[in-house]
PDB file of C-alpha atoms in Angstrom:
ATOM      1  CA  MET L   6    -204.077  37.601 -19.679  1.00  0.00           C
ATOM      2  CA  ASN L   7    -206.392  37.830 -22.932  1.00  0.00           C
ATOM      3  CA  ALA L   8    -208.771  40.607 -23.009  1.00  0.00           C
ATOM      4  CA  ASP L   9    -211.377  38.723 -22.174  1.00  0.00           C
ATOM      5  CA  GLY L  10    -209.813  37.414 -19.311  1.00  0.00           C
ATOM      6  CA  SER L  11    -209.598  33.972 -20.228  1.00  0.00           C
ATOM      7  CA  ASP L  12    -205.789  32.178 -20.188  1.00  0.00           C
ATOM      8  CA  GLU L  13    -204.875  33.624 -16.656  1.00  0.00           C
ATOM      9  CA  ARG L  14    -200.972  32.878 -16.205  1.00  0.00           C
ATOM     10  CA  ASN L  15    -198.331  33.612 -13.613  1.00  0.00           C
ATOM     11  CA  VAL L  16    -195.229  34.807 -15.430  1.00  0.00           C
ATOM     12  CA  THR L  17    -192.623  35.516 -12.200  1.00  0.00           C
ATOM     13  CA  PRO L  18    -191.061  33.331 -10.012  1.00  0.00           C
ATOM     14  CA  GLU L  19    -193.601  31.891  -7.653  1.00  0.00           C
ATOM     15  CA  ASP L  20    -191.349  32.003  -4.770  1.00  0.00           C
ATOM     16  CA  ASN L  21    -190.397  35.363  -4.854  1.00  0.00           C
ATOM     17  CA  ARG L  22    -192.359  38.732  -4.157  1.00  0.00           C
ATOM     18  CA  GLY L  23    -191.519  42.466  -5.196  1.00  0.00           C
ATOM     19  CA  PHE L  24    -192.645  42.389  -8.339  1.00  0.00           C
ATOM     20  CA  GLY L  25    -194.536  45.576  -9.569  1.00  0.00           C
ATOM     21  CA  GLY L  26    -194.068  49.009 -11.708  1.00  0.00           C
ATOM     22  CA  LEU L  27    -194.753  46.853 -15.346  1.00  0.00           C
ATOM     23  CA  SER L  28    -194.163  48.662 -19.036  1.00  0.00           C
ATOM     24  CA  TRP L  29    -194.637  46.672 -21.813  1.00  0.00           C
ATOM     25  CA  SER L  30    -191.884  46.560 -25.019  1.00  0.00           C
ATOM     26  CA  PRO L  31    -193.677  48.519 -27.909  1.00  0.00           C
ATOM     27  CA  ASP L  32    -193.616  45.060 -29.990  1.00  0.00           C
ATOM     28  CA  GLY L  33    -195.615  43.454 -26.821  1.00  0.00           C
ATOM     29  CA  THR L  34    -193.163  40.533 -26.230  1.00  0.00           C
ATOM     30  CA  ARG L  35    -191.423  41.504 -22.699  1.00  0.00           C
ATOM     31  CA  LEU L  36    -192.617  43.323 -19.911  1.00  0.00           C
ATOM     32  CA  VAL L  37    -189.813  45.290 -17.989  1.00  0.00           C
ATOM     33  CA  ILE L  38    -190.873  45.493 -14.190  1.00  0.00           C
ATOM     34  CA  GLU L  39    -189.560  46.422 -10.780  1.00  0.00           C
ATOM     35  CA  CYS L  40    -188.249  43.129  -9.358  1.00  0.00           C
ATOM     36  CA  PRO L  41    -186.212  41.595  -6.242  1.00  0.00           C
ATOM     37  CA  PRO L  42    -182.395  42.701  -6.303  1.00  0.00           C
ATOM     38  CA  GLU L  43    -181.320  38.710  -5.958  1.00  0.00           C
ATOM     39  CA  ALA L  44    -183.790  35.946  -6.975  1.00  0.00           C
ATOM     40  CA  THR L  45    -183.653  34.754  -3.575  1.00  0.00           C
ATOM     41  CA  SER L  46    -184.730  38.119  -2.020  1.00  0.00           C
ATOM     42  CA  ASP L  47    -187.843  39.603  -1.367  1.00  0.00           C
ATOM     43  CA  GLY L  48    -188.719  43.396  -1.806  1.00  0.00           C
ATOM     44  CA  ASN L  49    -187.677  45.373  -5.191  1.00  0.00           C
ATOM     45  CA  GLY L  50    -185.148  47.817  -6.098  1.00  0.00           C
ATOM     46  CA  GLN L  51    -183.732  46.523  -9.303  1.00  0.00           C
ATOM     47  CA  ILE L  52    -185.145  46.280 -12.659  1.00  0.00           C
ATOM     48  CA  CYS L  53    -185.611  43.103 -14.854  1.00  0.00           C
ATOM     49  CA  VAL L  54    -186.913  42.769 -18.207  1.00  0.00           C
ATOM     50  CA  LEU L  55    -188.795  39.292 -19.212  1.00  0.00           C
ATOM     51  CA  ASN L  56    -190.618  37.310 -21.845  1.00  0.00           C
ATOM     52  CA  ILE L  57    -194.345  37.387 -21.783  1.00  0.00           C
ATOM     53  CA  ASP L  58    -194.006  33.529 -21.269  1.00  0.00           C
ATOM     54  CA  GLY L  59    -191.650  34.115 -17.892  1.00  0.00           C
ATOM     55  CA  THR L  60    -188.357  33.204 -19.229  1.00  0.00           C
ATOM     56  CA  GLY L  61    -185.536  34.983 -19.798  1.00  0.00           C
ATOM     57  CA  LEU L  62    -185.566  37.387 -16.907  1.00  0.00           C
ATOM     58  CA  TRP L  63    -182.713  39.477 -16.760  1.00  0.00           C
ATOM     59  CA  ARG L  64    -181.517  42.059 -14.164  1.00  0.00           C
ATOM     60  CA  LEU L  65    -180.544  45.498 -15.561  1.00  0.00           C
ATOM     61  CA  LEU L  66    -178.794  47.241 -12.844  1.00  0.00           C
ATOM     62  CA  PRO L  67    -175.798  46.902 -10.753  1.00  0.00           C
ATOM     63  CA  SER L  68    -175.754  46.153  -7.060  1.00  0.00           C
ATOM     64  CA  ASN L  69    -174.629  49.781  -6.446  1.00  0.00           C
ATOM     65  CA  LEU L  70    -177.978  51.233  -7.767  1.00  0.00           C
ATOM     66  CA  LEU L  71    -181.330  51.275  -7.215  1.00  0.00           C
ATOM     67  CA  GLY L  72    -184.003  51.549  -9.789  1.00  0.00           C
ATOM     68  CA  PHE L  73    -188.147  52.354  -9.749  1.00  0.00           C
ATOM     69  CA  SER L  74    -191.097  53.307 -11.975  1.00  0.00           C
ATOM     70  CA  PRO L  75    -189.376  51.763 -15.226  1.00  0.00           C
ATOM     71  CA  ALA L  76    -191.017  52.750 -18.551  1.00  0.00           C
ATOM     72  CA  TRP L  77    -189.741  51.679 -22.093  1.00  0.00           C
ATOM     73  CA  SER L  78    -189.476  53.924 -24.688  1.00  0.00           C
ATOM     74  CA  PRO L  79    -192.339  54.048 -27.647  1.00  0.00           C
ATOM     75  CA  ASP L  80    -189.297  52.846 -30.068  1.00  0.00           C
ATOM     76  CA  GLY L  81    -187.948  50.699 -27.616  1.00  0.00           C
ATOM     77  CA  ARG L  82    -184.210  51.339 -27.510  1.00  0.00           C
ATOM     78  CA  TRP L  83    -184.397  52.553 -23.927  1.00  0.00           C
ATOM     79  CA  ILE L  84    -186.201  51.976 -20.462  1.00  0.00           C
ATOM     80  CA  ALA L  85    -186.263  54.970 -18.293  1.00  0.00           C
ATOM     81  CA  PHE L  86    -186.535  54.826 -14.392  1.00  0.00           C
ATOM     82  CA  ILE L  87    -185.869  56.221 -11.149  1.00  0.00           C
ATOM     83  CA  SER L  88    -182.624  55.511  -9.786  1.00  0.00           C
ATOM     84  CA  GLN L  89    -181.251  55.726  -6.545  1.00  0.00           C
ATOM     85  CA  SER L  90    -178.345  54.822  -3.989  1.00  0.00           C
ATOM     86  CA  PRO L  91    -178.320  51.970  -1.899  1.00  0.00           C
ATOM     87  CA  GLU L  92    -178.275  54.557   1.128  1.00  0.00           C
ATOM     88  CA  GLY L  93    -181.253  56.542  -0.369  1.00  0.00           C
ATOM     89  CA  LEU L  94    -179.219  59.745  -0.586  1.00  0.00           C
ATOM     90  CA  ARG L  95    -179.444  60.906  -3.835  1.00  0.00           C
ATOM     91  CA  GLU L  96    -182.313  60.498  -6.797  1.00  0.00           C
ATOM     92  CA  ALA L  97    -182.005  60.705 -10.463  1.00  0.00           C
ATOM     93  CA  ILE L  98    -183.750  59.757 -13.796  1.00  0.00           C
ATOM     94  CA  ASN L  99    -181.658  57.257 -15.836  1.00  0.00           C
ATOM     95  CA  ILE L 100    -182.328  55.288 -19.166  1.00  0.00           C
ATOM     96  CA  VAL L 101    -181.017  51.835 -20.028  1.00  0.00           C
ATOM     97  CA  SER L 102    -181.083  49.847 -22.972  1.00  0.00           C
ATOM     98  CA  PRO L 103    -183.037  46.618 -23.170  1.00  0.00           C
ATOM     99  CA  ASN L 104    -180.176  44.025 -22.520  1.00  0.00           C
ATOM    100  CA  GLY L 105    -178.342  46.669 -20.023  1.00  0.00           C
ATOM    101  CA  SER L 106    -174.645  47.363 -22.204  1.00  0.00           C
ATOM    102  CA  GLN L 107    -175.656  50.607 -21.948  1.00  0.00           C
ATOM    103  CA  MET L 108    -176.567  53.042 -19.296  1.00  0.00           C
ATOM    104  CA  ARG L 109    -176.720  56.945 -18.297  1.00  0.00           C
ATOM    105  CA  THR L 110    -177.881  59.497 -15.986  1.00  0.00           C
ATOM    106  CA  VAL L 111    -179.908  61.676 -17.757  1.00  0.00           C
ATOM    107  CA  VAL L 112    -181.356  63.868 -14.866  1.00  0.00           C
ATOM    108  CA  ASN L 113    -179.213  64.401 -11.743  1.00  0.00           C
ATOM    109  CA  ASP L 114    -180.598  65.516  -8.058  1.00  0.00           C
ATOM    110  CA  ALA L 115    -183.715  64.893  -9.467  1.00  0.00           C
ATOM    111  CA  ASP L 116    -185.812  65.692  -5.793  1.00  0.00           C
ATOM    112  CA  PHE L 117    -187.707  62.863  -5.802  1.00  0.00           C
ATOM    113  CA  PRO L 118    -189.390  63.062  -8.710  1.00  0.00           C
ATOM    114  CA  SER L 119    -192.762  61.476 -10.758  1.00  0.00           C
ATOM    115  CA  PRO L 120    -192.052  58.449 -12.738  1.00  0.00           C
ATOM    116  CA  PRO L 121    -190.997  59.024 -16.109  1.00  0.00           C
ATOM    117  CA  VAL L 122    -193.553  59.513 -19.082  1.00  0.00           C
ATOM    118  CA  TRP L 123    -191.950  58.833 -22.890  1.00  0.00           C
ATOM    119  CA  SER L 124    -192.505  61.214 -25.805  1.00  0.00           C
ATOM    120  CA  PRO L 125    -194.407  59.369 -28.537  1.00  0.00           C
ATOM    121  CA  ASP L 126    -191.339  59.649 -30.853  1.00  0.00           C
ATOM    122  CA  GLY L 127    -189.364  58.638 -27.789  1.00  0.00           C
ATOM    123  CA  THR L 128    -186.975  61.272 -27.779  1.00  0.00           C
ATOM    124  CA  LYS L 129    -187.501  63.033 -24.579  1.00  0.00           C
ATOM    125  CA  PHE L 130    -189.632  62.296 -21.197  1.00  0.00           C
ATOM    126  CA  ALA L 131    -191.922  64.408 -19.089  1.00  0.00           C
ATOM    127  CA  TYR L 132    -191.943  64.537 -15.074  1.00  0.00           C
ATOM    128  CA  THR L 133    -193.065  66.441 -12.437  1.00  0.00           C
ATOM    129  CA  PRO L 134    -189.706  67.500  -9.536  1.00  0.00           C
ATOM    130  CA  GLY L 135    -191.929  65.779  -6.115  1.00  0.00           C
ATOM    131  CA  ASN L 136    -190.880  68.977  -4.478  1.00  0.00           C
ATOM    132  CA  GLY L 137    -194.136  70.592  -4.292  1.00  0.00           C
ATOM    133  CA  GLY L 138    -193.596  72.966  -7.295  1.00  0.00           C
ATOM    134  CA  THR L 139    -195.155  74.048  -9.767  1.00  0.00           C
ATOM    135  CA  LYS L 140    -192.907  72.771 -12.762  1.00  0.00           C
ATOM    136  CA  ILE L 141    -193.269  70.034 -15.698  1.00  0.00           C
ATOM    137  CA  VAL L 142    -189.495  69.113 -16.925  1.00  0.00           C
ATOM    138  CA  LEU L 143    -189.246  67.938 -20.410  1.00  0.00           C
ATOM    139  CA  ALA L 144    -185.811  65.973 -20.513  1.00  0.00           C
ATOM    140  CA  ASP L 145    -184.072  65.018 -23.430  1.00  0.00           C
ATOM    141  CA  VAL L 146    -182.332  61.530 -23.843  1.00  0.00           C
ATOM    142  CA  TYR L 147    -179.230  62.747 -24.482  1.00  0.00           C
ATOM    143  CA  GLY L 148    -179.342  65.662 -21.108  1.00  0.00           C
ATOM    144  CA  SER L 149    -178.493  68.054 -24.118  1.00  0.00           C
ATOM    145  CA  ASP L 150    -182.253  70.117 -24.353  1.00  0.00           C
ATOM    146  CA  SER L 151    -183.605  69.598 -21.595  1.00  0.00           C
ATOM    147  CA  CYS L 152    -186.505  72.970 -20.449  1.00  0.00           C
ATOM    148  CA  ASP L 153    -189.044  73.015 -17.766  1.00  0.00           C
ATOM    149  CA  PHE L 154    -192.185  75.111 -17.869  1.00  0.00           C
ATOM    150  CA  ASP L 155    -194.306  76.721 -15.324  1.00  0.00           C
ATOM    151  CA  THR L 156    -197.827  76.040 -14.249  1.00  0.00           C
ATOM    152  CA  GLY L 157    -198.607  78.959 -12.625  1.00  0.00           C
ATOM    153  CA  ASP L 158    -200.139  78.586  -8.941  1.00  0.00           C
ATOM    154  CA  ARG L 159    -200.985  75.082  -9.920  1.00  0.00           C
ATOM    155  CA  SER L 160    -198.958  72.061  -8.149  1.00  0.00           C
ATOM    156  CA  PRO L 161    -198.592  69.487 -11.296  1.00  0.00           C
ATOM    157  CA  SER L 162    -198.829  65.497 -11.370  1.00  0.00           C
ATOM    158  CA  ASN L 163    -199.092  62.442 -13.579  1.00  0.00           C
ATOM    159  CA  PRO L 164    -198.318  64.067 -16.886  1.00  0.00           C
ATOM    160  CA  SER L 165    -199.639  62.059 -19.807  1.00  0.00           C
ATOM    161  CA  TRP L 166    -198.974  63.053 -23.824  1.00  0.00           C
ATOM    162  CA  SER L 167    -201.361  63.653 -26.271  1.00  0.00           C
ATOM    163  CA  PRO L 168    -200.950  60.953 -28.956  1.00  0.00           C
ATOM    164  CA  ASP L 169    -199.434  63.547 -31.419  1.00  0.00           C
ATOM    165  CA  GLY L 170    -196.867  64.660 -29.017  1.00  0.00           C
ATOM    166  CA  ASN L 171    -197.955  68.225 -28.592  1.00  0.00           C
ATOM    167  CA  SER L 172    -199.172  68.975 -25.697  1.00  0.00           C
ATOM    168  CA  LEU L 173    -199.509  67.694 -21.826  1.00  0.00           C
ATOM    169  CA  LEU L 174    -202.591  66.671 -19.971  1.00  0.00           C
ATOM    170  CA  PHE L 175    -201.895  66.877 -16.339  1.00  0.00           C
ATOM    171  CA  LEU L 176    -203.440  66.964 -12.895  1.00  0.00           C
ATOM    172  CA  THR L 177    -203.455  70.220 -10.430  1.00  0.00           C
ATOM    173  CA  SER L 178    -203.683  69.770  -6.847  1.00  0.00           C
ATOM    174  CA  SER L 179    -204.413  72.470  -4.415  1.00  0.00           C
ATOM    175  CA  LEU L 180    -204.189  73.098  -0.749  1.00  0.00           C
ATOM    176  CA  GLY L 181    -206.094  70.460   1.382  1.00  0.00           C
ATOM    177  CA  LYS L 182    -206.950  68.024  -1.135  1.00  0.00           C
ATOM    178  CA  ALA L 183    -205.689  64.788  -2.334  1.00  0.00           C
ATOM    179  CA  PHE L 184    -207.163  65.041  -5.669  1.00  0.00           C
ATOM    180  CA  SER L 185    -208.131  68.041  -7.459  1.00  0.00           C
ATOM    181  CA  GLY L 186    -208.468  69.349 -11.371  1.00  0.00           C
ATOM    182  CA  LEU L 187    -206.826  68.950 -14.955  1.00  0.00           C
ATOM    183  CA  SER L 188    -205.544  71.384 -17.313  1.00  0.00           C
ATOM    184  CA  VAL L 189    -203.577  70.989 -20.440  1.00  0.00           C
ATOM    185  CA  ILE L 190    -200.336  72.848 -21.649  1.00  0.00           C
ATOM    186  CA  ASN L 191    -198.320  72.839 -25.260  1.00  0.00           C
ATOM    187  CA  ALA L 192    -195.599  70.511 -25.366  1.00  0.00           C
ATOM    188  CA  ASP L 193    -193.631  74.117 -25.720  1.00  0.00           C
ATOM    189  CA  GLY L 194    -195.124  75.895 -22.769  1.00  0.00           C
ATOM    190  CA  THR L 195    -197.558  78.161 -24.289  1.00  0.00           C
ATOM    191  CA  GLY L 196    -201.283  77.226 -24.132  1.00  0.00           C
ATOM    192  CA  LEU L 197    -202.170  76.697 -20.623  1.00  0.00           C
ATOM    193  CA  ARG L 198    -205.362  75.531 -19.857  1.00  0.00           C
ATOM    194  CA  ASP L 199    -207.606  74.453 -17.046  1.00  0.00           C
ATOM    195  CA  ILE L 200    -210.447  71.539 -18.360  1.00  0.00           C
ATOM    196  CA  VAL L 201    -211.826  70.853 -14.838  1.00  0.00           C
ATOM    197  CA  LEU L 202    -211.218  72.711 -11.841  1.00  0.00           C
ATOM    198  CA  ASP L 203    -211.213  71.231  -8.165  1.00  0.00           C
ATOM    199  CA  ASP L 204    -213.158  68.106  -8.710  1.00  0.00           C
ATOM    200  CA  ASP L 205    -211.580  65.319  -6.913  1.00  0.00           C
ATOM    201  CA  ILE L 206    -209.599  63.849 -10.241  1.00  0.00           C
ATOM    202  CA  ALA L 207    -207.505  60.839  -9.278  1.00  0.00           C
ATOM    203  CA  TRP L 208    -206.135  59.878 -12.946  1.00  0.00           C
ATOM    204  CA  ALA L 209    -206.737  61.028 -16.812  1.00  0.00           C
ATOM    205  CA  ILE L 210    -205.294  59.958 -19.559  1.00  0.00           C
ATOM    206  CA  TRP L 211    -205.646  60.431 -23.281  1.00  0.00           C
ATOM    207  CA  SER L 212    -207.574  58.529 -25.556  1.00  0.00           C
ATOM    208  CA  SER L 213    -205.934  56.827 -28.149  1.00  0.00           C
ATOM    209  CA  ASP L 214    -206.927  59.897 -31.221  1.00  0.00           C
ATOM    210  CA  GLY L 215    -206.583  62.788 -28.796  1.00  0.00           C
ATOM    211  CA  GLN L 216    -210.027  64.035 -29.060  1.00  0.00           C
ATOM    212  CA  ALA L 217    -211.178  62.725 -25.401  1.00  0.00           C
ATOM    213  CA  MET L 218    -209.976  62.065 -21.947  1.00  0.00           C
ATOM    214  CA  ALA L 219    -210.532  58.667 -19.115  1.00  0.00           C
ATOM    215  CA  VAL L 220    -210.832  60.224 -15.943  1.00  0.00           C
ATOM    216  CA  VAL L 221    -211.186  58.314 -12.435  1.00  0.00           C
ATOM    217  CA  ARG L 222    -212.885  60.939 -10.013  1.00  0.00           C
ATOM    218  CA  SER L 223    -212.732  59.976  -6.295  1.00  0.00           C
ATOM    219  CA  SER L 224    -215.416  61.854  -3.944  1.00  0.00           C
ATOM    220  CA  PRO L 225    -216.274  61.350  -0.443  1.00  0.00           C
ATOM    221  CA  GLU L 226    -219.929  59.554  -0.020  1.00  0.00           C
ATOM    222  CA  PRO L 227    -221.364  61.547   3.073  1.00  0.00           C
ATOM    223  CA  SER L 228    -224.604  59.477   2.764  1.00  0.00           C
ATOM    224  CA  LEU L 229    -222.689  56.238   3.796  1.00  0.00           C
ATOM    225  CA  ALA L 230    -219.803  57.640   6.304  1.00  0.00           C
ATOM    226  CA  THR L 231    -219.819  55.847   9.501  1.00  0.00           C
ATOM    227  CA  PRO L 232    -217.781  57.474  12.620  1.00  0.00           C
ATOM    228  CA  GLY L 233    -214.274  57.008  11.842  1.00  0.00           C
ATOM    229  CA  ILE L 234    -214.717  56.180   7.908  1.00  0.00           C
ATOM    230  CA  VAL L 235    -215.116  58.080   5.019  1.00  0.00           C
ATOM    231  CA  ALA L 236    -216.798  56.318   2.310  1.00  0.00           C
ATOM    232  CA  GLN L 237    -215.904  57.026  -1.160  1.00  0.00           C
ATOM    233  CA  ARG L 238    -217.817  57.020  -4.998  1.00  0.00           C
ATOM    234  CA  ILE L 239    -215.254  56.007  -7.572  1.00  0.00           C
ATOM    235  CA  THR L 240    -216.810  56.877 -11.182  1.00  0.00           C
ATOM    236  CA  LEU L 241    -214.779  56.469 -14.232  1.00  0.00           C
ATOM    237  CA  GLU L 242    -215.581  58.937 -17.039  1.00  0.00           C
ATOM    238  CA  VAL L 243    -215.003  60.323 -20.300  1.00  0.00           C
ATOM    239  CA  LEU L 244    -214.648  63.658 -20.917  1.00  0.00           C
ATOM    240  CA  ARG L 245    -213.763  66.293 -24.308  1.00  0.00           C
ATOM    241  CA  LEU L 246    -211.173  68.181 -24.197  1.00  0.00           C
ATOM    242  CA  ASP L 247    -212.954  71.628 -22.812  1.00  0.00           C
ATOM    243  CA  GLY L 248    -214.473  69.586 -19.787  1.00  0.00           C
ATOM    244  CA  THR L 249    -217.899  68.934 -21.673  1.00  0.00           C
ATOM    245  CA  ALA L 250    -219.757  65.985 -22.589  1.00  0.00           C
ATOM    246  CA  SER L 251    -219.381  63.594 -19.379  1.00  0.00           C
ATOM    247  CA  ARG L 252    -220.113  60.142 -20.157  1.00  0.00           C
ATOM    248  CA  THR L 253    -219.738  57.703 -16.724  1.00  0.00           C
ATOM    249  CA  LEU L 254    -218.707  54.333 -17.764  1.00  0.00           C
ATOM    250  CA  SER L 255    -218.610  52.570 -14.176  1.00  0.00           C
ATOM    251  CA  GLU L 256    -219.497  53.852 -10.683  1.00  0.00           C
ATOM    252  CA  GLU L 257    -218.715  52.323  -6.998  1.00  0.00           C
ATOM    253  CA  THR L 258    -219.115  52.965  -3.668  1.00  0.00           C
ATOM    254  CA  VAL L 259    -216.494  51.714  -1.407  1.00  0.00           C
ATOM    255  CA  ALA L 260    -216.289  51.576   2.463  1.00  0.00           C
ATOM    256  CA  SER L 261    -213.044  53.495   3.193  1.00  0.00           C
ATOM    257  CA  GLU L 262    -210.820  56.014   1.522  1.00  0.00           C
ATOM    258  CA  VAL L 263    -208.344  53.047   1.751  1.00  0.00           C
ATOM    259  CA  ASP L 264    -210.277  50.721  -0.534  1.00  0.00           C
ATOM    260  CA  ALA L 265    -210.584  53.588  -2.641  1.00  0.00           C
ATOM    261  CA  LEU L 266    -206.745  54.294  -3.758  1.00  0.00           C
ATOM    262  CA  ILE L 267    -206.214  54.389  -7.149  1.00  0.00           C
ATOM    263  CA  ASP L 268    -203.252  52.189  -8.356  1.00  0.00           C
ATOM    264  CA  GLY L 269    -203.165  53.896 -12.196  1.00  0.00           C
ATOM    265  CA  PRO L 270    -204.958  54.888 -15.029  1.00  0.00           C
ATOM    266  CA  SER L 271    -207.455  53.194 -16.991  1.00  0.00           C
ATOM    267  CA  SER L 272    -206.146  52.456 -20.637  1.00  0.00           C
ATOM    268  CA  TRP L 273    -207.289  53.060 -24.120  1.00  0.00           C
ATOM    269  CA  GLN L 274    -207.829  50.521 -26.706  1.00  0.00           C
ATOM    270  CA  PRO L 275    -208.258  51.571 -30.613  1.00  0.00           C
ATOM    271  CA  VAL L 276    -211.357  50.036 -31.710  1.00  0.00           C
ATOM    272  CA  ALA L 277    -211.618  49.002 -35.510  1.00  0.00           C
ATOM    273  CA  THR L 278    -215.098  50.038 -37.007  1.00  0.00           C
ATOM    274  CA  ALA L 279    -216.769  47.947 -39.981  1.00  0.00           C
ATOM    275  CA  PRO L 280    -217.465  49.828 -43.291  1.00  0.00           C
ATOM    276  CA  GLY L 281    -220.305  52.058 -43.403  1.00  0.00           C
ATOM    277  CA  ARG L 282    -220.751  52.220 -39.746  1.00  0.00           C
TER     278      ARG L 282
END
């Protein structure tokens, strides 16, 4: 749809389900998505590329490989995704060219990783292993210069690159909490610092200029709780890098934790400023 909500249209086949996990091509002309393995099947596990008018749907993966969480590189050369054998015995992170002609495994035995997040220059991606550990991993697209760094007693998730590629923002969780704090670390593993501690943060993402963050909080609302149901207050805020100057953009209360599940982060849009303003 257009940014004002007009001209909404479906670009996937009407008789199939299981599409999701979309990522835009850098030039805005195509999408990569999770899709059904075959044209006549439901579910997902295949990676497809299609034009934004719905034409040219192309399945990229062989039948002996399942793919999830695709992410298009900023330079447009690669699509990174989490791969799995049909038996579910092995998880890895692969990259594939948008036409499917080239594919290789970058990370073997990834241990249920988070979706790969590309660096702004498209040379590497970040992810967190899904074993509840304390590491953030940076993987070179050629697999020759991968590294990881420890975040101390924090359990990191959902890393996000700063626009200049010099830092990573990530969520930190603590025992017994679904959502928690927010920290930042330099891309070389130095300069670890906490921005917000233990504050029910569900998602966070850098602003386009790297000077602030959009933050989604999900916190219990005791005044509206009923037996067996925990009401949640969802807020979208803007924070500066030092955790100050919080500004609430939207706020709502939902009836239960199920309704309060956050599918993904907000997205920033640069806005041109008129001369003299």
